[in-house]
Amino acid sequence: SSSLVVTARECSSCSRGDALGGAYDAGASASAQAVGCDSPRCGANTCSSLSCRSDTCSLNAGACCAASNNSVCGFFLRYGGDTDYHVAADGELWLESIRVAGQDFENVTVYRTLDEQGPWPSNVDGILGLGLPRLNCNPTCSEPVHEQMLAELGGSRKFAMCLGDVSGALALGTDGAAEHLYVDRAYYVPI
C-alpha cells in the first residue's frame, strides 16, 4: 500500500487501536477538507472500476463518489487478495495537514475509513503505506504521503524501520543515515 489510511470517528465497524489516541475526527481539525466527487483531485472515469464501492458517479467526470456521501470522492482498499486473511476498507478522500517529527505537511491525501470488512487487528489505528506511487490508486490516484515528504525535505526513496515489541522508529530518505537503528547488518531490497 501507498496510502495514509485512518479510522474515522464515525466508523462503527472499524477496529479501535489506542496507539495514536483513537479515531480521526475531521470535524475537530481546522485544516481537514473533503475532496469533492466533482473535484479534479477525484479520479475521472473511475466509477466503473472494481475499486469503486458506490453506485454514484460524478456527472462531469465519471469519478467514484463515496457510498457514505455522494458529494465526496470515495475509495476502496483491499489487502490479502484471495487468501484466508483478507481485509477491506472504504470511505472518503480528505486533504489534511499533518505533522511528522516537527515538520508540517499540507494537503496530504488521507483515506478516511468509514467501513471495514474482514478480521482487522484490534490494535490498528490506520496504515502508513510506503509502497510505490502507482499503488496509490484506490481508484483515484494520489501522491503518497511519504513521496510528498521526500519532495519537500529532499532525500532518496530509501527508508529504514526498526520494529520493537513496544515502540519503533521510521527513517525516510536515508542513505545510511539510520545505521544507528541496526543491530545487525542492513538489508536492501531493490524494487
PDB file of C-alpha atoms in Angstrom:
ATOM      1  CA  SER A   1       0.000   0.000   0.000  1.00  0.00           C
ATOM      2  CA  SER A   2       0.990   3.608  -0.511  1.00  0.00           C
ATOM      3  CA  SER A   3      -1.998   5.112   1.265  1.00  0.00           C
ATOM      4  CA  LEU A   4      -2.370   7.005   4.534  1.00  0.00           C
ATOM      5  CA  VAL A   5      -5.466   5.313   5.968  1.00  0.00           C
ATOM      6  CA  VAL A   6      -7.123   6.491   9.181  1.00  0.00           C
ATOM      7  CA  THR A   7     -10.168   5.276  11.083  1.00  0.00           C
ATOM      8  CA  ALA A   8     -12.933   7.873  11.120  1.00  0.00           C
ATOM      9  CA  ARG A   9     -14.602   8.625  14.450  1.00  0.00           C
ATOM     10  CA  GLU A  10     -17.985   7.831  12.841  1.00  0.00           C
ATOM     11  CA  CYS A  11     -16.964   4.306  11.780  1.00  0.00           C
ATOM     12  CA  SER A  12     -18.876   1.779  13.884  1.00  0.00           C
ATOM     13  CA  SER A  13     -17.389  -1.282  12.100  1.00  0.00           C
ATOM     14  CA  CYS A  14     -13.759  -0.161  12.499  1.00  0.00           C
ATOM     15  CA  SER A  15     -11.192  -1.592  14.881  1.00  0.00           C
ATOM     16  CA  ARG A  16     -10.123   0.816  17.592  1.00  0.00           C
ATOM     17  CA  GLY A  17      -6.425   0.814  18.359  1.00  0.00           C
ATOM     18  CA  ASP A  18      -5.011   3.090  21.010  1.00  0.00           C
ATOM     19  CA  ALA A  19      -1.523   3.636  19.631  1.00  0.00           C
ATOM     20  CA  LEU A  20      -2.336   7.065  18.183  1.00  0.00           C
ATOM     21  CA  GLY A  21      -5.076   8.107  20.542  1.00  0.00           C
ATOM     22  CA  GLY A  22      -8.045   6.604  18.738  1.00  0.00           C
ATOM     23  CA  ALA A  23     -10.070   7.558  15.716  1.00  0.00           C
ATOM     24  CA  TYR A  24      -9.668  10.539  13.387  1.00  0.00           C
ATOM     25  CA  ASP A  25     -12.188  13.351  13.870  1.00  0.00           C
ATOM     26  CA  ALA A  26     -12.220  15.527  10.744  1.00  0.00           C
ATOM     27  CA  GLY A  27     -14.679  17.903  12.416  1.00  0.00           C
ATOM     28  CA  ALA A  28     -12.127  18.714  15.125  1.00  0.00           C
ATOM     29  CA  SER A  29      -9.445  19.646  12.571  1.00  0.00           C
ATOM     30  CA  ALA A  30      -9.001  23.209  11.348  1.00  0.00           C
ATOM     31  CA  SER A  31      -7.318  22.009   8.142  1.00  0.00           C
ATOM     32  CA  ALA A  32      -9.430  18.970   7.138  1.00  0.00           C
ATOM     33  CA  GLN A  33     -11.137  19.333   3.774  1.00  0.00           C
ATOM     34  CA  ALA A  34     -13.200  16.733   1.930  1.00  0.00           C
ATOM     35  CA  VAL A  35     -12.181  16.049  -1.688  1.00  0.00           C
ATOM     36  CA  GLY A  36     -15.329  16.689  -3.690  1.00  0.00           C
ATOM     37  CA  CYS A  37     -16.506  13.983  -6.053  1.00  0.00           C
ATOM     38  CA  ASP A  38     -16.580  16.587  -8.831  1.00  0.00           C
ATOM     39  CA  SER A  39     -13.100  17.904  -7.916  1.00  0.00           C
ATOM     40  CA  PRO A  40     -10.155  17.437 -10.317  1.00  0.00           C
ATOM     41  CA  ARG A  41      -8.439  15.566  -7.436  1.00  0.00           C
ATOM     42  CA  CYS A  42     -11.103  12.830  -7.649  1.00  0.00           C
ATOM     43  CA  GLY A  43     -10.049  10.483 -10.455  1.00  0.00           C
ATOM     44  CA  ALA A  44     -12.009  10.795 -13.682  1.00  0.00           C
ATOM     45  CA  ASN A  45     -13.516   7.641 -15.204  1.00  0.00           C
ATOM     46  CA  THR A  46     -13.039   5.594 -12.013  1.00  0.00           C
ATOM     47  CA  CYS A  47     -16.680   4.863 -11.260  1.00  0.00           C
ATOM     48  CA  SER A  48     -16.766   1.591 -13.191  1.00  0.00           C
ATOM     49  CA  SER A  49     -13.574   0.361 -11.513  1.00  0.00           C
ATOM     50  CA  LEU A  50     -13.583  -2.692  -9.232  1.00  0.00           C
ATOM     51  CA  SER A  51     -12.239  -0.349  -6.555  1.00  0.00           C
ATOM     52  CA  CYS A  52     -15.410   1.739  -6.518  1.00  0.00           C
ATOM     53  CA  ARG A  53     -17.980   0.529  -3.972  1.00  0.00           C
ATOM     54  CA  SER A  54     -20.561   3.217  -4.685  1.00  0.00           C
ATOM     55  CA  ASP A  55     -23.392   3.301  -7.196  1.00  0.00           C
ATOM     56  CA  THR A  56     -22.954   7.060  -7.511  1.00  0.00           C
ATOM     57  CA  CYS A  57     -20.657   8.674 -10.067  1.00  0.00           C
ATOM     58  CA  SER A  58     -19.891  12.334 -10.646  1.00  0.00           C
ATOM     59  CA  LEU A  59     -21.825  13.571 -13.657  1.00  0.00           C
ATOM     60  CA  ASN A  60     -18.992  15.565 -15.223  1.00  0.00           C
ATOM     61  CA  ALA A  61     -16.034  13.182 -14.985  1.00  0.00           C
ATOM     62  CA  GLY A  62     -17.389   9.744 -14.046  1.00  0.00           C
ATOM     63  CA  ALA A  63     -15.470   9.804 -10.757  1.00  0.00           C
ATOM     64  CA  CYS A  64     -16.163   7.345  -7.933  1.00  0.00           C
ATOM     65  CA  CYS A  65     -18.183   9.029  -5.200  1.00  0.00           C
ATOM     66  CA  ALA A  66     -18.217   7.765  -1.609  1.00  0.00           C
ATOM     67  CA  ALA A  67     -21.034   5.424  -0.620  1.00  0.00           C
ATOM     68  CA  SER A  68     -21.435   7.409   2.620  1.00  0.00           C
ATOM     69  CA  ASN A  69     -21.732  10.817   0.945  1.00  0.00           C
ATOM     70  CA  ASN A  70     -22.022  11.091  -2.827  1.00  0.00           C
ATOM     71  CA  SER A  71     -20.628  14.635  -2.857  1.00  0.00           C
ATOM     72  CA  VAL A  72     -17.247  13.346  -1.583  1.00  0.00           C
ATOM     73  CA  CYS A  73     -14.647  11.328  -3.521  1.00  0.00           C
ATOM     74  CA  GLY A  74     -14.704   7.659  -2.488  1.00  0.00           C
ATOM     75  CA  PHE A  75     -12.113   4.913  -2.055  1.00  0.00           C
ATOM     76  CA  PHE A  76     -11.962   1.157  -1.566  1.00  0.00           C
ATOM     77  CA  LEU A  77      -8.875  -0.717  -0.346  1.00  0.00           C
ATOM     78  CA  ARG A  78      -8.406  -4.457  -0.179  1.00  0.00           C
ATOM     79  CA  TYR A  79      -5.476  -6.307   1.396  1.00  0.00           C
ATOM     80  CA  GLY A  80      -4.678 -10.016   1.380  1.00  0.00           C
ATOM     81  CA  GLY A  81      -6.152 -10.849  -2.038  1.00  0.00           C
ATOM     82  CA  ASP A  82      -7.864 -14.223  -2.179  1.00  0.00           C
ATOM     83  CA  THR A  83      -6.175 -15.581   0.934  1.00  0.00           C
ATOM     84  CA  ASP A  84      -7.959 -16.706   4.099  1.00  0.00           C
ATOM     85  CA  TYR A  85      -6.805 -13.459   5.696  1.00  0.00           C
ATOM     86  CA  HIS A  86      -8.176 -10.593   3.671  1.00  0.00           C
ATOM     87  CA  VAL A  87      -9.495  -7.252   4.854  1.00  0.00           C
ATOM     88  CA  ALA A  88     -11.049  -4.257   3.139  1.00  0.00           C
ATOM     89  CA  ALA A  89     -11.935  -0.662   3.921  1.00  0.00           C
ATOM     90  CA  ASP A  90     -13.891   2.043   2.179  1.00  0.00           C
ATOM     91  CA  GLY A  91     -14.700   5.658   2.831  1.00  0.00           C
ATOM     92  CA  GLU A  92     -13.846   9.178   1.726  1.00  0.00           C
ATOM     93  CA  LEU A  93     -10.770  11.052   0.491  1.00  0.00           C
ATOM     94  CA  TRP A  94      -9.840  14.108   2.511  1.00  0.00           C
ATOM     95  CA  LEU A  95      -6.976  16.605   2.444  1.00  0.00           C
ATOM     96  CA  GLU A  96      -5.313  17.268   5.747  1.00  0.00           C
ATOM     97  CA  SER A  97      -2.275  18.956   7.287  1.00  0.00           C
ATOM     98  CA  ILE A  98      -0.098  16.595   9.292  1.00  0.00           C
ATOM     99  CA  ARG A  99       2.963  16.989  11.492  1.00  0.00           C
ATOM    100  CA  VAL A 100       5.712  14.384  11.454  1.00  0.00           C
ATOM    101  CA  ALA A 101       8.862  14.776  13.544  1.00  0.00           C
ATOM    102  CA  GLY A 102       8.236  18.512  13.938  1.00  0.00           C
ATOM    103  CA  GLN A 103       7.742  19.098  10.199  1.00  0.00           C
ATOM    104  CA  ASP A 104       4.377  20.231   8.775  1.00  0.00           C
ATOM    105  CA  PHE A 105       2.980  18.856   5.518  1.00  0.00           C
ATOM    106  CA  GLU A 106      -0.120  20.367   3.922  1.00  0.00           C
ATOM    107  CA  ASN A 107      -2.737  18.958   1.558  1.00  0.00           C
ATOM    108  CA  VAL A 108      -1.869  15.342   2.346  1.00  0.00           C
ATOM    109  CA  THR A 109      -4.409  12.869   0.952  1.00  0.00           C
ATOM    110  CA  VAL A 110      -5.992  10.949   3.804  1.00  0.00           C
ATOM    111  CA  TYR A 111      -8.142   7.859   3.286  1.00  0.00           C
ATOM    112  CA  ARG A 112     -10.842   8.397   5.932  1.00  0.00           C
ATOM    113  CA  THR A 113     -12.268   4.937   6.639  1.00  0.00           C
ATOM    114  CA  LEU A 114     -15.990   4.691   7.313  1.00  0.00           C
ATOM    115  CA  ASP A 115     -16.432   0.918   6.909  1.00  0.00           C
ATOM    116  CA  GLU A 116     -14.127  -2.061   7.451  1.00  0.00           C
ATOM    117  CA  GLN A 117     -14.668  -5.653   6.395  1.00  0.00           C
ATOM    118  CA  GLY A 118     -12.731  -8.702   7.500  1.00  0.00           C
ATOM    119  CA  PRO A 119     -10.586  -9.506  10.524  1.00  0.00           C
ATOM    120  CA  TRP A 120      -8.667  -6.230  11.037  1.00  0.00           C
ATOM    121  CA  PRO A 121      -6.310  -6.454  14.015  1.00  0.00           C
ATOM    122  CA  SER A 122      -7.910  -4.792  17.041  1.00  0.00           C
ATOM    123  CA  ASN A 123      -4.853  -2.661  17.782  1.00  0.00           C
ATOM    124  CA  VAL A 124      -4.649  -0.962  14.366  1.00  0.00           C
ATOM    125  CA  ASP A 125      -5.476   2.749  14.097  1.00  0.00           C
ATOM    126  CA  GLY A 126      -4.520   3.089  10.450  1.00  0.00           C
ATOM    127  CA  ILE A 127      -1.962   2.403   7.751  1.00  0.00           C
ATOM    128  CA  LEU A 128       1.054   4.409   6.618  1.00  0.00           C
ATOM    129  CA  GLY A 129       1.760   2.849   3.244  1.00  0.00           C
ATOM    130  CA  LEU A 130       5.340   3.149   1.970  1.00  0.00           C
ATOM    131  CA  GLY A 131       4.809   1.461  -1.402  1.00  0.00           C
ATOM    132  CA  LEU A 132       5.345   2.798  -4.902  1.00  0.00           C
ATOM    133  CA  PRO A 133       3.172   5.726  -6.058  1.00  0.00           C
ATOM    134  CA  ARG A 134       1.413   3.614  -8.701  1.00  0.00           C
ATOM    135  CA  LEU A 135      -0.010   1.501  -5.862  1.00  0.00           C
ATOM    136  CA  ASN A 136      -1.913   4.532  -4.529  1.00  0.00           C
ATOM    137  CA  CYS A 137      -4.887   4.273  -6.913  1.00  0.00           C
ATOM    138  CA  ASN A 138      -7.954   3.176  -4.968  1.00  0.00           C
ATOM    139  CA  PRO A 139      -9.497   4.013  -7.512  1.00  0.00           C
ATOM    140  CA  THR A 140      -8.385   7.687  -7.501  1.00  0.00           C
ATOM    141  CA  CYS A 141      -4.609   8.066  -7.810  1.00  0.00           C
ATOM    142  CA  SER A 142      -2.974  10.468  -5.364  1.00  0.00           C
ATOM    143  CA  GLU A 143       0.523  11.299  -4.209  1.00  0.00           C
ATOM    144  CA  PRO A 144       1.550   9.065  -1.288  1.00  0.00           C
ATOM    145  CA  VAL A 145       2.373  10.935   1.908  1.00  0.00           C
ATOM    146  CA  HIS A 146       5.959   9.632   2.017  1.00  0.00           C
ATOM    147  CA  GLU A 147       6.550  10.872  -1.552  1.00  0.00           C
ATOM    148  CA  GLN A 148       5.261  14.296  -0.541  1.00  0.00           C
ATOM    149  CA  MET A 149       7.573  14.308   2.481  1.00  0.00           C
ATOM    150  CA  LEU A 150      10.598  13.353   0.389  1.00  0.00           C
ATOM    151  CA  ALA A 151       9.761  16.014  -2.215  1.00  0.00           C
ATOM    152  CA  GLU A 152       9.609  18.719   0.451  1.00  0.00           C
ATOM    153  CA  LEU A 153      12.560  17.548   2.565  1.00  0.00           C
ATOM    154  CA  GLY A 154      14.815  16.008  -0.050  1.00  0.00           C
ATOM    155  CA  GLY A 155      16.413  12.618   0.219  1.00  0.00           C
ATOM    156  CA  SER A 156      16.321   9.319  -1.586  1.00  0.00           C
ATOM    157  CA  ARG A 157      13.449   6.860  -1.830  1.00  0.00           C
ATOM    158  CA  LYS A 158      15.042   4.656   0.807  1.00  0.00           C
ATOM    159  CA  PHE A 159      13.605   4.131   4.238  1.00  0.00           C
ATOM    160  CA  ALA A 160      14.636   2.265   7.355  1.00  0.00           C
ATOM    161  CA  MET A 161      12.431   0.746  10.038  1.00  0.00           C
ATOM    162  CA  CYS A 162      13.196  -0.537  13.481  1.00  0.00           C
ATOM    163  CA  LEU A 163      10.301  -2.530  14.908  1.00  0.00           C
ATOM    164  CA  GLY A 164      10.113  -3.478  18.550  1.00  0.00           C
ATOM    165  CA  ASP A 165       7.577  -5.010  20.918  1.00  0.00           C
ATOM    166  CA  VAL A 166       6.638  -1.649  22.409  1.00  0.00           C
ATOM    167  CA  SER A 167       7.897   1.031  20.033  1.00  0.00           C
ATOM    168  CA  GLY A 168       9.836   1.568  16.848  1.00  0.00           C
ATOM    169  CA  ALA A 169      11.378   4.114  14.517  1.00  0.00           C
ATOM    170  CA  LEU A 170      10.994   5.071  10.869  1.00  0.00           C
ATOM    171  CA  ALA A 171      13.632   6.993   8.920  1.00  0.00           C
ATOM    172  CA  LEU A 172      12.635   8.306   5.466  1.00  0.00           C
ATOM    173  CA  GLY A 173      15.035   9.362   2.733  1.00  0.00           C
ATOM    174  CA  THR A 174      18.022   7.691   4.371  1.00  0.00           C
ATOM    175  CA  ASP A 175      21.301   6.921   2.661  1.00  0.00           C
ATOM    176  CA  GLY A 176      22.904   5.088   5.539  1.00  0.00           C
ATOM    177  CA  ALA A 177      21.987   7.862   7.988  1.00  0.00           C
ATOM    178  CA  ALA A 178      19.841   5.495  10.044  1.00  0.00           C
ATOM    179  CA  GLU A 179      22.614   2.997  10.774  1.00  0.00           C
ATOM    180  CA  HIS A 180      22.173   3.645  14.496  1.00  0.00           C
ATOM    181  CA  LEU A 181      18.877   1.706  14.204  1.00  0.00           C
ATOM    182  CA  TYR A 182      20.597  -1.512  13.117  1.00  0.00           C
ATOM    183  CA  VAL A 183      21.619  -4.267  15.480  1.00  0.00           C
ATOM    184  CA  ASP A 184      22.914  -6.442  12.641  1.00  0.00           C
ATOM    185  CA  ARG A 185      23.717  -5.507   9.061  1.00  0.00           C
ATOM    186  CA  ALA A 186      21.182  -3.623   6.935  1.00  0.00           C
ATOM    187  CA  TYR A 187      19.381  -5.429   4.122  1.00  0.00           C
ATOM    188  CA  TYR A 188      18.491  -3.582   0.947  1.00  0.00           C
ATOM    189  CA  VAL A 189      15.720  -4.827  -1.290  1.00  0.00           C
ATOM    190  CA  PRO A 190      15.755  -3.346  -4.807  1.00  0.00           C
ATOM    191  CA  ILE A 191      12.308  -2.597  -6.194  1.00  0.00           C
TER     192      ILE A 191
END
